[in-house]
């Protein structure tokens, strides 16, 4: 496909179109018709390209350049990250909704009627053994943080990270140099155990032992099945999520990454920020069209929303390079990795 500039039809001194392509010129004798056809086709090509860009949510490159220049020059002083499963797929943990994601795997294995049913609290009450079997085979300590996780830690080291809201329960965010008080695990974690029925905390060590043996750990108080404090569909989010919403009002850059933005209330977080806040969305496919509404103004040149259709780690590589931070970032990764068990 021709680029926009190549497709321009130049006019001669008499105001007639000069044919843009020499080969076409030689092969076509009916000049006027050919010219107008070429003209029309050129315009079609340009339109096509623009439409494709719009479909992908890409906008002009200068918005990215402005973003980089502000990041590099320290104009963003309070950065929030809003992340999902896509930040951990390169560590080897599948996400939910990708074609080979957990939803499909678990729906097929347990013959469930909907993809999300496995993580529904009613399924857990009915068949706690499903989740115990899944957890038994899940050794979260065997996974290592990805370059994206280290990037968040790197910005924390630079004093720029204000807060991280993550939907992930893998704990990788806590292993790359970000202090616990700045991490909101919106969908809970695997570090603590509780009884979802009576809400009592239970001993995680005992819960782990039960999971390893495939025995349901019954709540000492109400006899209900216990599980790690990860939030299932139908359960409340941790209070820390709601308590920290106000922090988002005070950030000047929000980086949203690796999330389909389909799970509420997490998917409302990008709208908690101030209207002047920059919102950079990094995802391997376009996201952010909530219920058919384009909530991000990617295509509006005056907006501060920018979509990078990219794998999370590739985006980090590019941003770090464009900011001239490669050497410092690599050093940070190496140093931080040494402290990971
Ligand atoms: P999701 O709905 O599965 O969406 C993931 C998004 O990330 C999709 O849009 C993918 O296209 C995109 N994606 C996948 N890999 C990459 C990549 N390498 N780079 C960039 N983008 C990528 O997951 P969400 O997080 O949006 O949904 C919320 C669920 C998923 C939460 O309840 C989580 O607890 C849950 N989850 C967490 C983990 C984990 O802790 N690592 C794993 C699987 C699911």
CSV table of C-alpha atoms and ligand atoms in Angstrom, one decimal:
chain,number,residue,atom,x,y,z
A,1,UNK,CA,0.0,0.0,0.0
A,2,UNK,CA,1.2,3.5,-0.8
A,3,UNK,CA,2.1,6.0,1.9
A,4,UNK,CA,0.0,9.1,2.1
A,5,UNK,CA,2.7,11.4,0.6
A,6,UNK,CA,3.5,9.0,-2.2
A,7,UNK,CA,-0.2,9.0,-3.2
A,8,UNK,CA,-0.4,12.8,-3.8
A,9,UNK,CA,-1.2,13.6,-7.4
A,10,UNK,CA,1.0,16.5,-8.6
A,11,UNK,CA,-0.3,19.0,-11.1
A,12,UNK,CA,1.6,20.3,-14.1
A,13,UNK,CA,1.9,23.9,-15.2
A,14,UNK,CA,-1.5,23.6,-16.9
A,15,UNK,CA,-3.1,22.3,-13.8
A,16,UNK,CA,-3.4,18.8,-15.2
A,17,UNK,CA,-2.5,15.8,-13.1
A,18,UNK,CA,1.0,14.4,-13.7
A,19,UNK,CA,0.8,10.6,-13.6
A,20,UNK,CA,2.5,9.4,-10.4
A,21,UNK,CA,3.8,6.1,-11.8
A,22,UNK,CA,6.1,5.8,-14.7
A,23,UNK,CA,5.2,2.1,-15.5
A,24,UNK,CA,1.5,2.9,-15.5
A,25,UNK,CA,2.3,5.8,-17.8
A,26,UNK,CA,4.0,3.6,-20.3
A,27,UNK,CA,1.3,0.9,-20.3
A,28,UNK,CA,-1.8,3.0,-20.4
A,29,UNK,CA,-2.6,5.2,-23.4
A,30,UNK,CA,-6.0,6.6,-22.3
A,31,UNK,CA,-4.3,9.2,-20.2
A,32,UNK,CA,-7.3,11.2,-18.8
A,33,UNK,CA,-9.2,8.1,-17.7
A,34,UNK,CA,-6.0,6.6,-16.2
A,35,UNK,CA,-5.2,9.7,-14.3
A,36,UNK,CA,-8.6,10.0,-12.7
A,37,UNK,CA,-8.6,6.3,-11.9
A,38,UNK,CA,-5.1,6.6,-10.3
A,39,UNK,CA,-6.3,9.6,-8.5
A,40,UNK,CA,-9.4,7.8,-7.2
A,41,UNK,CA,-7.3,4.7,-6.3
A,42,UNK,CA,-4.7,6.8,-4.5
A,43,UNK,CA,-7.4,8.4,-2.4
A,44,UNK,CA,-8.9,5.0,-1.7
A,45,UNK,CA,-5.5,3.7,-0.5
A,46,UNK,CA,-5.1,6.7,1.8
A,47,UNK,CA,-8.5,6.2,3.3
A,48,UNK,CA,-7.9,2.5,3.7
A,49,UNK,CA,-4.7,3.2,5.6
A,50,UNK,CA,-6.3,5.8,7.8
A,51,UNK,CA,-9.2,3.4,8.6
A,52,UNK,CA,-6.9,0.6,9.4
A,53,UNK,CA,-5.0,2.9,11.8
A,54,UNK,CA,-8.3,3.9,13.4
A,55,UNK,CA,-9.3,0.3,13.8
A,56,UNK,CA,-6.1,-0.5,15.5
A,57,UNK,CA,-6.4,2.6,17.7
A,58,UNK,CA,-3.1,4.0,16.6
A,59,UNK,CA,-2.7,7.7,16.6
A,60,UNK,CA,0.0,10.0,15.3
A,61,UNK,CA,3.5,9.2,16.4
A,62,UNK,CA,4.1,12.7,17.9
A,63,UNK,CA,1.8,11.9,20.8
A,64,UNK,CA,4.2,9.0,21.7
A,65,UNK,CA,7.1,11.4,21.3
A,66,UNK,CA,5.5,13.9,23.6
A,67,UNK,CA,4.9,11.2,26.1
A,68,UNK,CA,8.5,10.0,26.0
A,69,UNK,CA,9.9,13.5,26.3
A,70,UNK,CA,7.7,14.2,29.4
A,71,UNK,CA,8.8,10.9,30.9
A,72,UNK,CA,12.4,11.4,30.2
A,73,UNK,CA,12.5,15.0,31.4
A,74,UNK,CA,10.8,14.2,34.7
A,75,UNK,CA,7.5,16.0,33.9
A,76,UNK,CA,5.6,13.0,35.1
A,77,UNK,CA,6.1,12.9,38.9
A,78,UNK,CA,3.3,10.7,40.1
A,79,UNK,CA,2.8,7.5,38.0
A,80,UNK,CA,0.1,4.9,38.5
A,81,UNK,CA,0.1,1.5,36.9
A,82,UNK,CA,-3.2,-0.4,36.3
A,83,UNK,CA,-2.3,-4.0,35.3
A,84,UNK,CA,-3.7,-7.3,34.4
A,85,UNK,CA,-2.8,-10.9,33.5
A,86,UNK,CA,-1.0,-9.8,30.3
A,87,UNK,CA,1.9,-8.4,32.3
A,88,UNK,CA,2.7,-12.0,33.6
A,89,UNK,CA,2.1,-14.1,30.5
A,90,UNK,CA,5.8,-13.8,29.4
A,91,UNK,CA,6.6,-15.3,32.9
A,92,UNK,CA,4.7,-18.4,31.8
A,93,UNK,CA,1.4,-17.7,33.5
A,94,UNK,CA,-1.5,-17.8,31.1
A,95,UNK,CA,-4.1,-15.0,31.2
A,96,UNK,CA,-7.8,-15.6,31.3
A,97,UNK,CA,-9.2,-14.5,27.9
A,98,UNK,CA,-6.5,-15.2,25.3
A,99,UNK,CA,-7.4,-18.1,23.0
A,100,UNK,CA,-5.1,-20.5,25.0
A,101,UNK,CA,-5.9,-18.7,28.3
A,102,UNK,CA,-7.1,-20.3,31.6
A,103,UNK,CA,-10.8,-19.7,30.9
A,104,UNK,CA,-10.8,-22.0,27.9
A,105,UNK,CA,-8.5,-24.6,29.6
A,106,UNK,CA,-10.7,-24.8,32.7
A,107,UNK,CA,-14.0,-24.7,31.0
A,108,UNK,CA,-13.1,-27.7,28.9
A,109,UNK,CA,-11.5,-29.6,31.7
A,110,UNK,CA,-14.5,-29.2,34.1
A,111,UNK,CA,-17.2,-29.0,31.4
A,112,UNK,CA,-18.5,-25.7,32.7
A,113,UNK,CA,-21.3,-23.8,31.0
A,114,UNK,CA,-19.5,-20.4,30.9
A,115,UNK,CA,-15.8,-19.5,30.8
A,116,UNK,CA,-15.8,-17.6,34.0
A,117,UNK,CA,-17.7,-20.2,36.0
A,118,UNK,CA,-14.6,-21.8,37.4
A,119,UNK,CA,-13.8,-18.7,39.4
A,120,UNK,CA,-17.4,-18.1,40.6
A,121,UNK,CA,-17.9,-18.3,44.3
A,122,UNK,CA,-20.9,-20.6,43.9
A,123,UNK,CA,-18.9,-23.1,41.9
A,124,UNK,CA,-16.3,-23.0,44.7
A,125,UNK,CA,-19.0,-23.8,47.3
A,126,UNK,CA,-20.5,-26.6,45.2
A,127,UNK,CA,-17.2,-28.1,44.0
A,128,UNK,CA,-14.3,-26.8,46.1
A,129,UNK,CA,-12.2,-29.8,44.9
A,130,UNK,CA,-11.9,-28.2,41.4
A,131,UNK,CA,-10.1,-25.2,42.8
A,132,UNK,CA,-8.0,-27.3,45.1
A,133,UNK,CA,-6.8,-29.4,42.2
A,134,UNK,CA,-6.0,-26.3,40.2
A,135,UNK,CA,-4.1,-24.7,43.1
A,136,UNK,CA,-2.2,-27.9,43.8
A,137,UNK,CA,-0.6,-27.7,40.3
A,138,UNK,CA,0.1,-23.9,40.7
A,139,UNK,CA,3.5,-23.2,42.1
A,140,UNK,CA,3.5,-19.4,42.0
A,141,UNK,CA,7.0,-19.3,43.5
A,142,UNK,CA,8.4,-20.9,40.4
A,143,UNK,CA,7.6,-17.9,38.3
A,144,UNK,CA,9.9,-14.9,37.9
A,145,UNK,CA,9.0,-11.2,37.3
A,146,UNK,CA,9.1,-10.0,33.7
A,147,UNK,CA,10.8,-6.9,32.3
A,148,UNK,CA,7.5,-5.1,32.7
A,149,UNK,CA,7.4,-5.8,36.4
A,150,UNK,CA,11.0,-4.6,36.7
A,151,UNK,CA,10.1,-1.4,34.8
A,152,UNK,CA,7.5,-0.6,37.5
A,153,UNK,CA,10.2,-1.3,40.2
A,154,UNK,CA,12.6,0.9,38.2
A,155,UNK,CA,10.2,3.9,38.3
A,156,UNK,CA,9.7,3.3,42.0
A,157,UNK,CA,13.5,3.5,42.5
A,158,UNK,CA,13.4,6.8,40.5
A,159,UNK,CA,10.8,8.1,43.0
A,160,UNK,CA,8.1,8.3,40.4
A,161,UNK,CA,5.7,5.4,41.3
A,162,UNK,CA,2.7,6.6,43.2
A,163,UNK,CA,0.6,3.4,43.2
A,164,UNK,CA,0.1,0.1,41.4
A,165,UNK,CA,-3.4,-1.4,41.1
A,166,UNK,CA,-3.1,-5.0,39.9
A,167,UNK,CA,-5.6,-7.6,39.1
A,168,UNK,CA,-2.9,-10.3,39.3
A,169,UNK,CA,-2.7,-12.7,42.2
A,170,UNK,CA,0.7,-14.1,41.3
A,171,UNK,CA,2.6,-11.7,43.6
A,172,UNK,CA,5.3,-10.9,40.9
A,173,UNK,CA,4.6,-7.2,41.5
A,174,UNK,CA,5.9,-7.6,45.0
A,175,UNK,CA,9.2,-9.1,43.9
A,176,UNK,CA,10.6,-6.3,41.8
A,177,UNK,CA,11.3,-3.6,44.3
A,178,UNK,CA,7.9,-2.1,44.9
A,179,UNK,CA,6.9,-1.7,48.6
A,180,UNK,CA,3.7,-3.5,49.7
A,181,UNK,CA,1.9,-0.3,50.7
A,182,UNK,CA,2.0,0.9,47.1
A,183,UNK,CA,0.5,-2.3,45.7
A,184,UNK,CA,-3.2,-2.8,45.6
A,185,UNK,CA,-4.0,-6.4,44.8
A,186,UNK,CA,-7.5,-5.7,43.7
A,187,UNK,CA,-8.4,-9.3,43.3
A,188,UNK,CA,-6.6,-10.5,46.4
A,189,UNK,CA,-3.5,-12.7,46.8
A,190,UNK,CA,-2.3,-16.2,47.5
A,191,UNK,CA,-0.4,-15.1,50.6
A,192,UNK,CA,-3.3,-15.3,53.1
A,193,UNK,CA,-6.2,-17.7,53.6
A,194,UNK,CA,-9.8,-17.2,54.7
A,195,UNK,CA,-13.2,-18.7,54.8
A,196,UNK,CA,-15.3,-17.0,52.2
A,197,UNK,CA,-18.5,-17.8,54.1
A,198,UNK,CA,-17.9,-16.4,57.6
A,199,UNK,CA,-14.9,-14.2,56.4
A,200,UNK,CA,-12.6,-15.6,59.2
A,201,UNK,CA,-8.9,-15.6,58.4
A,202,UNK,CA,-7.3,-19.0,58.5
A,203,UNK,CA,-3.8,-20.2,58.8
A,204,UNK,CA,-2.2,-20.2,55.4
A,205,UNK,CA,0.4,-22.8,56.2
A,206,UNK,CA,-2.3,-25.3,57.1
A,207,UNK,CA,-4.3,-24.3,54.0
A,208,UNK,CA,-1.3,-24.9,51.8
A,209,UNK,CA,-0.7,-28.3,53.3
A,210,UNK,CA,-4.3,-29.3,52.7
A,211,UNK,CA,-4.1,-28.0,49.1
A,212,UNK,CA,-0.9,-30.0,48.5
A,213,UNK,CA,-2.7,-33.2,49.8
A,214,UNK,CA,-5.9,-32.4,47.9
A,215,UNK,CA,-8.0,-32.3,51.1
A,216,UNK,CA,-10.5,-29.5,51.5
A,217,UNK,CA,-9.6,-27.4,54.5
A,218,UNK,CA,-12.8,-26.8,56.4
A,219,UNK,CA,-13.3,-23.5,58.4
A,220,UNK,CA,-12.8,-24.2,62.2
A,221,UNK,CA,-15.7,-21.8,62.8
A,222,UNK,CA,-18.4,-22.6,60.2
A,223,UNK,CA,-17.1,-25.7,58.5
A,224,UNK,CA,-17.2,-23.9,55.1
A,225,UNK,CA,-14.5,-24.7,52.5
A,226,UNK,CA,-11.5,-22.3,52.9
A,227,UNK,CA,-9.3,-20.8,50.1
A,228,UNK,CA,-6.6,-18.3,49.6
A,229,UNK,CA,-7.8,-14.7,49.7
A,230,UNK,CA,-8.2,-14.3,46.0
A,231,UNK,CA,-11.4,-12.7,44.9
A,232,UNK,CA,-13.8,-14.9,43.0
A,233,UNK,CA,-16.7,-13.6,40.9
A,234,UNK,CA,-19.5,-12.8,43.5
A,235,UNK,CA,-17.1,-11.7,46.2
A,236,UNK,CA,-16.2,-8.2,47.5
A,237,UNK,CA,-12.9,-6.6,46.6
A,238,UNK,CA,-10.5,-5.8,49.5
A,239,UNK,CA,-11.0,-2.5,51.3
A,240,UNK,CA,-7.6,-1.4,50.2
A,241,UNK,CA,-9.0,-1.1,46.7
A,242,UNK,CA,-11.7,1.4,47.7
A,243,UNK,CA,-9.4,3.2,50.2
A,244,UNK,CA,-6.9,4.0,47.5
A,245,UNK,CA,-9.2,5.2,44.7
A,246,UNK,CA,-8.5,8.8,45.8
A,247,UNK,CA,-4.8,8.4,45.2
A,248,UNK,CA,-5.6,8.1,41.4
A,249,UNK,CA,-7.0,11.6,41.4
A,250,UNK,CA,-3.5,12.9,42.1
A,251,UNK,CA,-1.4,11.1,39.4
A,252,UNK,CA,-0.2,12.7,36.2
A,253,UNK,CA,0.4,9.5,34.3
A,254,UNK,CA,-1.5,6.2,34.3
A,255,UNK,CA,-0.1,3.3,32.5
A,256,UNK,CA,-2.7,0.6,31.9
A,257,UNK,CA,-1.2,-2.7,30.7
A,258,UNK,CA,-2.1,-6.3,29.9
A,259,UNK,CA,-5.7,-6.2,30.8
A,260,UNK,CA,-8.8,-6.7,28.7
A,261,UNK,CA,-10.6,-4.1,30.8
A,262,UNK,CA,-13.6,-6.4,31.0
A,263,UNK,CA,-13.7,-7.0,34.7
A,264,UNK,CA,-15.4,-4.5,36.9
A,265,UNK,CA,-15.0,-2.5,39.0
A,266,UNK,CA,-11.3,-2.6,38.1
A,267,UNK,CA,-12.1,-1.5,34.6
A,268,UNK,CA,-13.4,1.8,35.9
A,269,UNK,CA,-10.1,2.8,37.4
A,270,UNK,CA,-8.8,4.5,34.3
A,271,UNK,CA,-11.7,7.0,34.7
A,272,UNK,CA,-10.8,7.9,38.2
A,273,UNK,CA,-7.8,10.0,37.1
A,274,UNK,CA,-7.9,13.7,36.6
A,275,UNK,CA,-8.8,14.9,33.1
A,276,UNK,CA,-5.3,16.2,32.4
A,277,UNK,CA,-3.7,12.9,33.4
A,278,UNK,CA,-2.0,11.1,30.6
A,279,UNK,CA,-3.3,7.5,30.0
A,280,UNK,CA,-1.0,5.1,28.1
A,281,UNK,CA,-2.6,1.8,27.3
A,282,UNK,CA,-0.2,-1.1,26.5
A,283,UNK,CA,-1.8,-4.3,25.3
A,284,UNK,CA,-1.2,-6.8,22.6
A,285,UNK,CA,-4.6,-5.9,21.1
A,286,UNK,CA,-6.8,-2.9,21.3
A,287,UNK,CA,-8.8,-2.6,24.5
A,288,UNK,CA,-10.9,0.1,26.1
A,289,UNK,CA,-14.1,0.0,24.1
A,290,UNK,CA,-16.3,-0.6,27.1
A,291,UNK,CA,-19.7,-1.8,26.0
A,292,UNK,CA,-19.1,-0.4,22.6
A,293,UNK,CA,-18.2,3.1,23.9
A,294,UNK,CA,-14.7,4.2,23.1
A,295,UNK,CA,-13.8,5.4,26.5
A,296,UNK,CA,-10.3,6.3,25.6
A,297,UNK,CA,-9.8,9.1,23.0
A,298,UNK,CA,-6.9,7.4,21.2
A,299,UNK,CA,-7.8,9.0,17.9
A,300,UNK,CA,-8.2,12.5,19.2
A,301,UNK,CA,-4.9,14.3,18.6
A,302,UNK,CA,-5.6,16.7,21.5
A,303,UNK,CA,-6.3,14.0,24.0
A,304,UNK,CA,-3.6,12.6,26.3
A,305,UNK,CA,-4.7,9.0,25.7
A,306,UNK,CA,-2.2,6.8,23.8
A,307,UNK,CA,-2.5,3.2,22.8
A,308,UNK,CA,0.6,1.1,22.2
A,309,UNK,CA,-0.5,-2.2,20.6
A,310,UNK,CA,2.4,-4.2,21.8
A,311,UNK,CA,3.5,-7.0,24.0
A,312,UNK,CA,4.2,-5.6,27.5
A,313,UNK,CA,7.9,-6.4,27.5
A,314,UNK,CA,8.5,-5.0,24.0
A,315,UNK,CA,6.8,-1.8,25.0
A,316,UNK,CA,9.1,-1.5,28.0
A,317,UNK,CA,12.1,-2.2,25.9
A,318,UNK,CA,11.1,0.6,23.5
A,319,UNK,CA,10.2,3.1,26.2
A,320,UNK,CA,13.4,2.5,28.2
A,321,UNK,CA,15.5,2.9,25.0
A,322,UNK,CA,13.7,6.0,23.8
A,323,UNK,CA,14.2,7.6,27.3
A,324,UNK,CA,17.9,6.7,27.1
A,325,UNK,CA,17.6,4.6,30.3
A,326,UNK,CA,18.8,1.3,28.9
A,327,UNK,CA,22.0,1.0,30.9
A,328,UNK,CA,20.4,2.1,34.2
A,329,UNK,CA,17.4,-0.2,33.7
A,330,UNK,CA,19.5,-3.2,32.9
A,331,UNK,CA,21.6,-2.6,35.9
A,332,UNK,CA,18.5,-2.3,38.1
A,333,UNK,CA,17.1,-5.6,36.7
A,334,UNK,CA,20.3,-7.4,37.4
A,335,UNK,CA,20.6,-6.0,40.9
A,336,UNK,CA,17.0,-6.7,41.8
A,337,UNK,CA,17.1,-10.3,40.4
A,338,UNK,CA,20.0,-11.1,42.7
A,339,UNK,CA,17.6,-10.5,45.7
A,340,UNK,CA,14.9,-12.8,44.3
A,341,UNK,CA,14.9,-16.2,45.9
B,1,LIG,P1,-7.7,-11.1,30.7
B,1,LIG,O1,-9.1,-10.7,30.6
B,1,LIG,O2,-7.2,-12.4,30.5
B,1,LIG,O3,-6.9,-10.0,29.7
B,1,LIG,C1,-5.6,-10.1,29.5
B,1,LIG,C2,-5.3,-9.0,28.4
B,1,LIG,O4,-3.9,-9.0,28.3
B,1,LIG,C3,-5.8,-9.4,27.0
B,1,LIG,O5,-6.4,-8.3,26.4
B,1,LIG,C4,-4.6,-9.9,26.3
B,1,LIG,O6,-4.7,-9.6,24.9
B,1,LIG,C5,-3.5,-9.1,26.9
B,1,LIG,N1,-2.2,-9.7,26.9
B,1,LIG,C6,-1.9,-11.0,27.1
B,1,LIG,N2,-0.5,-11.2,27.0
B,1,LIG,C7,0.0,-10.0,26.8
B,1,LIG,C8,1.3,-9.5,26.7
B,1,LIG,N3,2.4,-10.3,26.9
B,1,LIG,N4,1.5,-8.1,26.5
B,1,LIG,C9,0.4,-7.3,26.4
B,1,LIG,N5,-0.8,-7.7,26.5
B,1,LIG,C10,-1.1,-9.0,26.7
B,1,LIG,O7,-7.1,-10.6,32.1
B,1,LIG,P2,-7.4,-9.4,33.0
B,1,LIG,O8,-6.3,-9.2,33.9
B,1,LIG,O9,-7.9,-8.2,32.3
B,1,LIG,O10,-8.7,-10.0,33.8
B,1,LIG,C11,-8.8,-9.9,35.1
B,1,LIG,C12,-8.7,-11.3,35.8
B,1,LIG,C13,-7.6,-12.1,35.3
B,1,LIG,C14,-8.3,-11.0,37.2
B,1,LIG,O11,-9.3,-11.5,38.0
B,1,LIG,C15,-7.0,-11.8,37.5
B,1,LIG,O12,-7.0,-12.2,38.8
B,1,LIG,C16,-7.0,-12.8,36.5
B,1,LIG,N6,-5.8,-13.5,36.2
B,1,LIG,C17,-4.6,-13.2,36.8
B,1,LIG,C18,-3.4,-13.9,36.5
B,1,LIG,C19,-2.1,-13.6,37.2
B,1,LIG,O13,-2.2,-13.3,38.4
B,1,LIG,N7,-1.0,-13.6,36.5
B,1,LIG,C20,-3.5,-14.9,35.5
B,1,LIG,C21,-4.7,-15.2,34.9
B,1,LIG,C22,-5.8,-14.5,35.2
